[in-house]
PDB file of C-alpha atoms and ligand atoms in Angstrom:
ATOM      1  CA  MET X 145      19.152   6.913   5.077  1.00  0.00           C
ATOM      2  CA  SER X 146      17.153   3.978   6.427  1.00  0.00           C
ATOM      3  CA  GLU X 147      13.466   4.765   6.758  1.00  0.00           C
ATOM      4  CA  ARG X 148      10.113   3.022   6.976  1.00  0.00           C
ATOM      5  CA  THR X 149       7.075   3.103   4.721  1.00  0.00           C
ATOM      6  CA  LEU X 150       3.606   1.574   4.868  1.00  0.00           C
ATOM      7  CA  ALA X 151       2.605  -0.720   2.010  1.00  0.00           C
ATOM      8  CA  ILE X 152      -0.745  -2.348   1.305  1.00  0.00           C
ATOM      9  CA  ILE X 153      -1.254  -5.293  -1.020  1.00  0.00           C
ATOM     10  CA  LYS X 154      -4.851  -4.467  -1.961  1.00  0.00           C
ATOM     11  CA  PRO X 155      -7.816  -6.873  -2.172  1.00  0.00           C
ATOM     12  CA  ASP X 156      -7.518  -7.235  -5.975  1.00  0.00           C
ATOM     13  CA  ALA X 157      -3.904  -8.440  -5.716  1.00  0.00           C
ATOM     14  CA  VAL X 158      -4.718 -10.803  -2.824  1.00  0.00           C
ATOM     15  CA  LYS X 159      -7.576 -12.264  -4.872  1.00  0.00           C
ATOM     16  CA  LYS X 160      -5.313 -12.967  -7.854  1.00  0.00           C
ATOM     17  CA  ASN X 161      -2.646 -14.687  -5.715  1.00  0.00           C
ATOM     18  CA  ALA X 162      -0.026 -11.990  -6.261  1.00  0.00           C
ATOM     19  CA  VAL X 163       0.991 -11.626  -2.575  1.00  0.00           C
ATOM     20  CA  GLY X 164       4.125 -13.775  -2.904  1.00  0.00           C
ATOM     21  CA  ASP X 165       5.321 -12.045  -6.072  1.00  0.00           C
ATOM     22  CA  ILE X 166       4.839  -8.585  -4.570  1.00  0.00           C
ATOM     23  CA  ILE X 167       6.624  -9.366  -1.288  1.00  0.00           C
ATOM     24  CA  ASN X 168       9.467 -10.917  -3.285  1.00  0.00           C
ATOM     25  CA  ARG X 169       9.813  -7.670  -5.246  1.00  0.00           C
ATOM     26  CA  TYR X 170      10.075  -5.688  -1.988  1.00  0.00           C
ATOM     27  CA  GLU X 171      12.754  -8.007  -0.614  1.00  0.00           C
ATOM     28  CA  GLN X 172      14.766  -8.116  -3.853  1.00  0.00           C
ATOM     29  CA  ALA X 173      14.779  -4.295  -3.882  1.00  0.00           C
ATOM     30  CA  GLY X 174      16.183  -4.144  -0.331  1.00  0.00           C
ATOM     31  CA  LEU X 175      12.889  -3.289   1.357  1.00  0.00           C
ATOM     32  CA  LYS X 176      12.674  -5.535   4.393  1.00  0.00           C
ATOM     33  CA  PRO X 177       9.232  -6.362   5.817  1.00  0.00           C
ATOM     34  CA  VAL X 178       9.501  -5.489   9.533  1.00  0.00           C
ATOM     35  CA  ALA X 179       5.747  -5.856  10.208  1.00  0.00           C
ATOM     36  CA  ILE X 180       3.073  -7.728   8.273  1.00  0.00           C
ATOM     37  CA  LYS X 181      -0.555  -8.839   8.665  1.00  0.00           C
ATOM     38  CA  MET X 182      -3.645  -9.713   6.642  1.00  0.00           C
ATOM     39  CA  ILE X 183      -6.775  -7.758   7.514  1.00  0.00           C
ATOM     40  CA  HIS X 184     -10.264  -7.318   6.108  1.00  0.00           C
ATOM     41  CA  MET X 185     -10.853  -3.579   6.608  1.00  0.00           C
ATOM     42  CA  SER X 186     -14.270  -2.291   7.557  1.00  0.00           C
ATOM     43  CA  GLN X 187     -15.700   0.669   5.679  1.00  0.00           C
ATOM     44  CA  SER X 188     -14.880   2.974   8.611  1.00  0.00           C
ATOM     45  CA  VAL X 189     -11.278   1.743   8.878  1.00  0.00           C
ATOM     46  CA  VAL X 190     -10.772   2.519   5.172  1.00  0.00           C
ATOM     47  CA  GLU X 191     -12.457   5.918   5.526  1.00  0.00           C
ATOM     48  CA  GLY X 192     -10.053   6.816   8.338  1.00  0.00           C
ATOM     49  CA  PHE X 193      -7.026   5.632   6.397  1.00  0.00           C
ATOM     50  CA  TYR X 194      -7.916   7.566   3.230  1.00  0.00           C
ATOM     51  CA  ALA X 195      -9.393  10.610   5.055  1.00  0.00           C
ATOM     52  CA  VAL X 196      -7.206  12.975   2.968  1.00  0.00           C
ATOM     53  CA  HIS X 197      -9.180  11.869  -0.123  1.00  0.00           C
ATOM     54  CA  LYS X 198     -12.607  12.389   1.480  1.00  0.00           C
ATOM     55  CA  ALA X 199     -13.640  15.162  -0.930  1.00  0.00           C
ATOM     56  CA  ARG X 200     -12.574  13.263  -4.083  1.00  0.00           C
ATOM     57  CA  PRO X 201     -15.264  11.932  -6.424  1.00  0.00           C
ATOM     58  CA  PHE X 202     -13.757   8.427  -6.234  1.00  0.00           C
ATOM     59  CA  PHE X 203     -13.772   8.264  -2.412  1.00  0.00           C
ATOM     60  CA  GLY X 204     -16.927   6.118  -2.161  1.00  0.00           C
ATOM     61  CA  SER X 205     -15.824   3.502  -4.653  1.00  0.00           C
ATOM     62  CA  LEU X 206     -12.265   3.494  -3.232  1.00  0.00           C
ATOM     63  CA  CYS X 207     -13.688   2.680   0.227  1.00  0.00           C
ATOM     64  CA  ALA X 208     -15.999  -0.010  -1.181  1.00  0.00           C
ATOM     65  CA  PHE X 209     -13.085  -1.643  -3.028  1.00  0.00           C
ATOM     66  CA  MET X 210     -10.653  -1.527  -0.111  1.00  0.00           C
ATOM     67  CA  SER X 211     -13.241  -3.110   2.209  1.00  0.00           C
ATOM     68  CA  SER X 212     -14.288  -5.760  -0.355  1.00  0.00           C
ATOM     69  CA  GLY X 213     -11.888  -8.468   0.881  1.00  0.00           C
ATOM     70  CA  PRO X 214      -8.699  -9.113   2.820  1.00  0.00           C
ATOM     71  CA  ALA X 215      -5.589  -7.018   2.204  1.00  0.00           C
ATOM     72  CA  VAL X 216      -2.003  -7.410   3.410  1.00  0.00           C
ATOM     73  CA  VAL X 217      -0.519  -4.443   5.260  1.00  0.00           C
ATOM     74  CA  LEU X 218       3.244  -4.204   5.772  1.00  0.00           C
ATOM     75  CA  VAL X 219       5.889  -1.906   7.142  1.00  0.00           C
ATOM     76  CA  LEU X 220       8.923  -1.915   4.830  1.00  0.00           C
ATOM     77  CA  GLN X 221      12.316  -0.719   6.022  1.00  0.00           C
ATOM     78  CA  GLY X 222      15.367   0.228   3.973  1.00  0.00           C
ATOM     79  CA  ASP X 223      17.390   3.043   2.440  1.00  0.00           C
ATOM     80  CA  ASN X 224      15.029   5.641   0.931  1.00  0.00           C
ATOM     81  CA  ALA X 225      12.167   3.193   1.497  1.00  0.00           C
ATOM     82  CA  ILE X 226       9.412   5.675   0.641  1.00  0.00           C
ATOM     83  CA  LYS X 227      10.821   6.705  -2.750  1.00  0.00           C
ATOM     84  CA  LYS X 228      12.060   3.206  -3.547  1.00  0.00           C
ATOM     85  CA  ASN X 229       8.636   1.686  -2.907  1.00  0.00           C
ATOM     86  CA  ARG X 230       6.932   4.313  -5.080  1.00  0.00           C
ATOM     87  CA  GLU X 231       9.335   3.478  -7.909  1.00  0.00           C
ATOM     88  CA  LEU X 232       8.666  -0.242  -7.467  1.00  0.00           C
ATOM     89  CA  MET X 233       4.887   0.361  -7.525  1.00  0.00           C
ATOM     90  CA  GLY X 234       4.858   2.568 -10.642  1.00  0.00           C
ATOM     91  CA  ALA X 235       2.297   5.269 -11.467  1.00  0.00           C
ATOM     92  CA  THR X 236      -1.133   5.238  -9.775  1.00  0.00           C
ATOM     93  CA  ASP X 237      -2.729   4.378 -13.129  1.00  0.00           C
ATOM     94  CA  PRO X 238      -1.325   0.982 -14.224  1.00  0.00           C
ATOM     95  CA  ALA X 239      -1.687   2.066 -17.876  1.00  0.00           C
ATOM     96  CA  LYS X 240       0.919   4.781 -17.180  1.00  0.00           C
ATOM     97  CA  ALA X 241       3.157   2.667 -14.933  1.00  0.00           C
ATOM     98  CA  ASP X 242       6.695   1.781 -16.048  1.00  0.00           C
ATOM     99  CA  ALA X 243       7.368  -1.669 -17.480  1.00  0.00           C
ATOM    100  CA  GLY X 244       8.573  -3.922 -14.682  1.00  0.00           C
ATOM    101  CA  SER X 245       6.579  -2.134 -11.976  1.00  0.00           C
ATOM    102  CA  ILE X 246       4.125  -3.843  -9.627  1.00  0.00           C
ATOM    103  CA  ARG X 247       1.121  -1.902 -10.920  1.00  0.00           C
ATOM    104  CA  LYS X 248       2.032  -2.692 -14.545  1.00  0.00           C
ATOM    105  CA  ALA X 249       2.195  -6.394 -13.638  1.00  0.00           C
ATOM    106  CA  HIS X 250      -0.816  -6.668 -11.337  1.00  0.00           C
ATOM    107  CA  GLY X 251      -3.008  -3.534 -11.567  1.00  0.00           C
ATOM    108  CA  ALA X 252      -6.128  -3.436 -13.748  1.00  0.00           C
ATOM    109  CA  ASN X 253      -6.943   0.302 -13.708  1.00  0.00           C
ATOM    110  CA  ILE X 254      -6.530   3.470 -11.614  1.00  0.00           C
ATOM    111  CA  GLU X 255      -8.858   2.111  -8.926  1.00  0.00           C
ATOM    112  CA  PHE X 256      -7.897  -1.586  -8.861  1.00  0.00           C
ATOM    113  CA  ASN X 257      -4.191  -0.821  -8.772  1.00  0.00           C
ATOM    114  CA  ALA X 258      -2.839  -3.688  -6.618  1.00  0.00           C
ATOM    115  CA  VAL X 259      -0.742  -1.776  -4.075  1.00  0.00           C
ATOM    116  CA  HIS X 260      -0.515   1.341  -1.936  1.00  0.00           C
ATOM    117  CA  GLY X 261       2.600   3.054  -0.600  1.00  0.00           C
ATOM    118  CA  SER X 262       3.123   6.080   1.655  1.00  0.00           C
ATOM    119  CA  ASP X 263       3.991   9.231  -0.300  1.00  0.00           C
ATOM    120  CA  SER X 264       6.009  11.227   2.310  1.00  0.00           C
ATOM    121  CA  PRO X 265       7.668  10.796   5.720  1.00  0.00           C
ATOM    122  CA  GLU X 266       4.698  12.487   7.429  1.00  0.00           C
ATOM    123  CA  THR X 267       2.204  10.209   5.654  1.00  0.00           C
ATOM    124  CA  ALA X 268       4.338   7.157   6.447  1.00  0.00           C
ATOM    125  CA  GLN X 269       4.322   8.016  10.136  1.00  0.00           C
ATOM    126  CA  PHE X 270       0.523   8.371  10.173  1.00  0.00           C
ATOM    127  CA  GLU X 271      -0.089   5.252   8.055  1.00  0.00           C
ATOM    128  CA  ILE X 272       2.300   2.983  10.001  1.00  0.00           C
ATOM    129  CA  GLY X 273       0.763   4.102  13.298  1.00  0.00           C
ATOM    130  CA  TYR X 274      -2.736   3.550  11.893  1.00  0.00           C
ATOM    131  CA  PHE X 275      -2.165  -0.202  11.534  1.00  0.00           C
ATOM    132  CA  PHE X 276       0.766  -1.142  13.780  1.00  0.00           C
ATOM    133  CA  PRO X 277       1.607  -0.450  17.424  1.00  0.00           C
ATOM    134  CA  GLY X 278       5.357  -0.302  18.061  1.00  0.00           C
ATOM    135  CA  MET X 279       5.403  -3.774  19.612  1.00  0.00           C
ATOM    136  CA  GLU X 280       4.338  -5.320  16.256  1.00  0.00           C
ATOM    137  CA  ILE X 281       7.284  -3.801  14.345  1.00  0.00           C
ATOM    138  CA  PHE X 282      10.557  -5.772  14.272  1.00  0.00           C
ATOM    139  CA  SER X 283      13.808  -4.269  13.060  1.00  0.00           C
TER     140      SER X 283
HETATM  141  P1  CMP Z 332      -3.430   4.776  -3.560  1.00  0.00           P
HETATM  142  O1  CMP Z 332      -1.982   4.911  -3.834  1.00  0.00           O
HETATM  143  O2  CMP Z 332      -3.857   3.735  -2.586  1.00  0.00           O
HETATM  144  O3  CMP Z 332      -3.983   6.195  -3.055  1.00  0.00           O
HETATM  145  C1  CMP Z 332      -5.320   6.588  -3.221  1.00  0.00           C
HETATM  146  C2  CMP Z 332      -6.074   5.677  -4.136  1.00  0.00           C
HETATM  147  O4  CMP Z 332      -7.233   6.237  -4.720  1.00  0.00           O
HETATM  148  C3  CMP Z 332      -5.207   5.320  -5.322  1.00  0.00           C
HETATM  149  O5  CMP Z 332      -4.173   4.475  -4.939  1.00  0.00           O
HETATM  150  C4  CMP Z 332      -6.219   4.709  -6.254  1.00  0.00           C
HETATM  151  O6  CMP Z 332      -6.540   3.370  -5.909  1.00  0.00           O
HETATM  152  C5  CMP Z 332      -7.423   5.587  -5.956  1.00  0.00           C
HETATM  153  N1  CMP Z 332      -7.572   6.593  -6.996  1.00  0.00           N
HETATM  154  C6  CMP Z 332      -6.777   7.641  -7.264  1.00  0.00           C
HETATM  155  N2  CMP Z 332      -7.247   8.365  -8.290  1.00  0.00           N
HETATM  156  C7  CMP Z 332      -8.380   7.747  -8.689  1.00  0.00           C
HETATM  157  C8  CMP Z 332      -9.329   8.002  -9.700  1.00  0.00           C
HETATM  158  N3  CMP Z 332      -9.196   9.059 -10.527  1.00  0.00           N
HETATM  159  N4  CMP Z 332     -10.366   7.159  -9.824  1.00  0.00           N
HETATM  160  C9  CMP Z 332     -10.513   6.114  -8.977  1.00  0.00           C
HETATM  161  N5  CMP Z 332      -9.626   5.819  -7.987  1.00  0.00           N
HETATM  162  C10 CMP Z 332      -8.575   6.624  -7.854  1.00  0.00           C
END
Protein backbone atom coordinates (compact mmCIF):
# COMPACT_ATOMS: atom_id res chain seq x y z
CA MET A 1 0.00 0.00 0.00
CA SER A 2 1.41 3.40 -0.96
CA GLU A 3 1.89 5.66 2.04
CA ARG A 4 3.86 8.71 3.11
CA THR A 5 6.46 9.22 5.82
CA LEU A 6 8.39 12.21 7.13
CA ALA A 7 12.18 12.03 6.96
CA ILE A 8 14.76 14.44 8.33
CA ILE A 9 18.39 14.56 7.25
CA LYS A 10 19.76 15.94 10.52
CA PRO A 11 22.31 18.75 10.98
CA ASP A 12 25.22 16.31 11.46
CA ALA A 13 24.57 14.65 8.09
CA VAL A 14 24.12 18.01 6.33
CA LYS A 15 27.42 19.19 7.81
CA LYS A 16 29.30 16.14 6.50
CA ASN A 17 27.88 16.50 2.96
CA ALA A 18 25.82 13.30 3.13
CA VAL A 19 22.57 14.82 1.77
CA GLY A 20 23.07 13.50 -1.77
CA ASP A 21 23.98 9.99 -0.64
CA ILE A 22 20.97 9.77 1.68
CA ILE A 23 18.44 11.02 -0.89
CA ASN A 24 19.91 8.58 -3.41
CA ARG A 25 19.30 5.74 -0.96
CA TYR A 26 15.64 6.78 -0.59
CA GLU A 27 15.14 6.90 -4.35
CA GLN A 28 16.93 3.60 -5.02
CA ALA A 29 14.68 1.95 -2.41
CA GLY A 30 11.52 3.22 -4.16
CA LEU A 31 10.84 6.05 -1.72
CA LYS A 32 10.02 9.07 -3.85
CA PRO A 33 10.59 12.55 -2.39
CA VAL A 34 7.25 14.35 -2.90
CA ALA A 35 8.19 17.36 -0.73
CA ILE A 36 11.60 18.67 0.32
CA LYS A 37 13.15 21.74 1.97
CA MET A 38 16.17 22.83 4.00
CA ILE A 39 15.38 24.58 7.27
CA HIS A 40 17.29 25.76 10.32
CA MET A 41 14.89 24.86 13.15
CA SER A 42 14.54 27.12 16.15
CA GLN A 43 14.62 25.60 19.62
CA SER A 44 10.83 25.94 19.90
CA VAL A 45 10.19 24.30 16.51
CA VAL A 46 12.29 21.30 17.61
CA GLU A 47 10.55 21.17 21.00
CA GLY A 48 7.17 21.01 19.26
CA PHE A 49 8.31 18.33 16.84
CA TYR A 50 9.78 16.08 19.56
CA ALA A 51 7.11 16.89 22.20
CA VAL A 52 6.52 13.15 22.82
CA HIS A 53 10.09 12.94 24.18
CA LYS A 54 9.72 15.95 26.51
CA ALA A 55 10.18 13.92 29.70
CA ARG A 56 13.28 12.04 28.45
CA PRO A 57 16.67 12.87 29.97
CA PHE A 58 18.12 13.51 26.50
CA PHE A 59 15.42 16.00 25.46
CA GLY A 60 17.54 19.12 26.11
CA SER A 61 20.57 17.95 24.18
CA LEU A 62 18.37 16.54 21.37
CA CYS A 63 16.77 20.00 20.94
CA ALA A 64 20.16 21.75 21.05
CA PHE A 65 21.54 19.39 18.39
CA MET A 66 18.54 19.61 16.07
CA SER A 67 18.62 23.43 16.20
CA SER A 68 22.42 23.61 15.75
CA GLY A 69 22.34 24.00 11.95
CA PRO A 70 20.26 23.43 8.83
CA ALA A 71 18.46 20.14 8.27
CA VAL A 72 16.64 18.74 5.23
CA VAL A 73 13.03 17.69 5.77
CA LEU A 74 11.28 15.47 3.22
CA VAL A 75 8.05 13.65 2.62
CA LEU A 76 8.76 10.23 1.10
CA GLN A 77 6.07 8.27 -0.72
CA GLY A 78 6.02 4.60 -1.67
CA ASP A 79 4.81 1.12 -0.77
CA ASN A 80 5.14 0.59 3.00
CA ALA A 81 7.12 3.84 3.16
CA ILE A 82 7.17 4.03 6.96
CA LYS A 83 8.59 0.54 7.53
CA LYS A 84 10.85 0.72 4.49
CA ASN A 85 12.40 3.99 5.65
CA ARG A 86 12.99 2.60 9.15
CA GLU A 87 14.78 -0.39 7.63
CA LEU A 88 16.89 1.91 5.44
CA MET A 89 17.80 4.06 8.47
CA GLY A 90 18.79 1.17 10.77
CA ALA A 91 18.62 1.16 14.57
CA THR A 92 18.51 4.46 16.50
CA ASP A 93 22.01 3.74 17.84
CA PRO A 94 24.38 3.59 14.83
CA ALA A 95 26.53 1.05 16.72
CA LYS A 96 23.56 -1.35 16.60
CA ALA A 97 22.44 -0.48 13.06
CA ASP A 98 22.63 -3.10 10.30
CA ALA A 99 25.52 -2.97 7.83
CA GLY A 100 24.41 -1.02 4.78
CA SER A 101 22.01 1.22 6.70
CA ILE A 102 22.10 5.02 6.65
CA ARG A 103 22.87 5.32 10.36
CA LYS A 104 25.71 2.77 10.09
CA ALA A 105 27.19 4.82 7.23
CA HIS A 106 26.64 8.34 8.55
CA GLY A 107 25.66 8.28 12.26
CA ALA A 108 28.22 8.88 15.01
CA ASN A 109 26.23 7.84 18.11
CA ILE A 110 22.67 7.54 19.47
CA GLU A 111 22.27 11.33 19.48
CA PHE A 112 24.10 12.32 16.29
CA ASN A 113 22.38 9.65 14.23
CA ALA A 114 22.06 11.36 10.82
CA VAL A 115 18.37 10.80 10.05
CA HIS A 116 14.87 10.67 11.49
CA GLY A 117 11.86 8.77 10.18
CA SER A 118 8.23 8.57 11.32
CA ASP A 119 7.51 5.43 13.35
CA SER A 120 3.74 4.92 12.68
CA PRO A 121 0.96 6.18 10.40
CA GLU A 122 -0.34 8.47 13.18
CA THR A 123 3.13 9.93 13.78
CA ALA A 124 3.67 10.35 10.04
CA GLN A 125 0.45 12.33 9.73
CA PHE A 126 1.45 14.66 12.58
CA GLU A 127 5.06 15.05 11.40
CA ILE A 128 4.21 15.70 7.72
CA GLY A 129 1.62 18.30 8.73
CA TYR A 130 4.12 19.91 11.11
CA PHE A 131 6.43 20.91 8.25
CA PHE A 132 4.38 20.83 5.04
CA PRO A 133 1.02 22.30 4.03
CA GLY A 134 -0.76 20.21 1.39
CA MET A 135 0.16 22.64 -1.39
CA GLU A 136 3.89 21.87 -0.88
CA ILE A 137 3.43 18.10 -1.41
CA PHE A 138 3.59 16.78 -4.99
CA SER A 139 2.53 13.27 -5.90
P1 LIG B 1 14.97 10.07 16.24
O1 LIG B 1 14.62 8.90 15.40
O2 LIG B 1 15.01 11.41 15.58
O3 LIG B 1 13.93 10.14 17.46
C1 LIG B 1 14.26 10.74 18.69
C2 LIG B 1 15.72 11.03 18.81
O4 LIG B 1 16.19 11.18 20.14
C3 LIG B 1 16.52 9.88 18.27
O5 LIG B 1 16.40 9.81 16.88
C4 LIG B 1 17.90 10.20 18.78
O6 LIG B 1 18.54 11.20 18.00
C5 LIG B 1 17.55 10.80 20.13
N1 LIG B 1 17.76 9.81 21.18
C6 LIG B 1 17.07 8.68 21.41
N2 LIG B 1 17.55 8.02 22.48
C7 LIG B 1 18.58 8.77 22.94
C8 LIG B 1 19.48 8.63 24.01
N3 LIG B 1 19.42 7.58 24.85
N4 LIG B 1 20.41 9.59 24.18
C9 LIG B 1 20.46 10.66 23.36
N5 LIG B 1 19.62 10.84 22.31
C10 LIG B 1 18.70 9.90 22.10
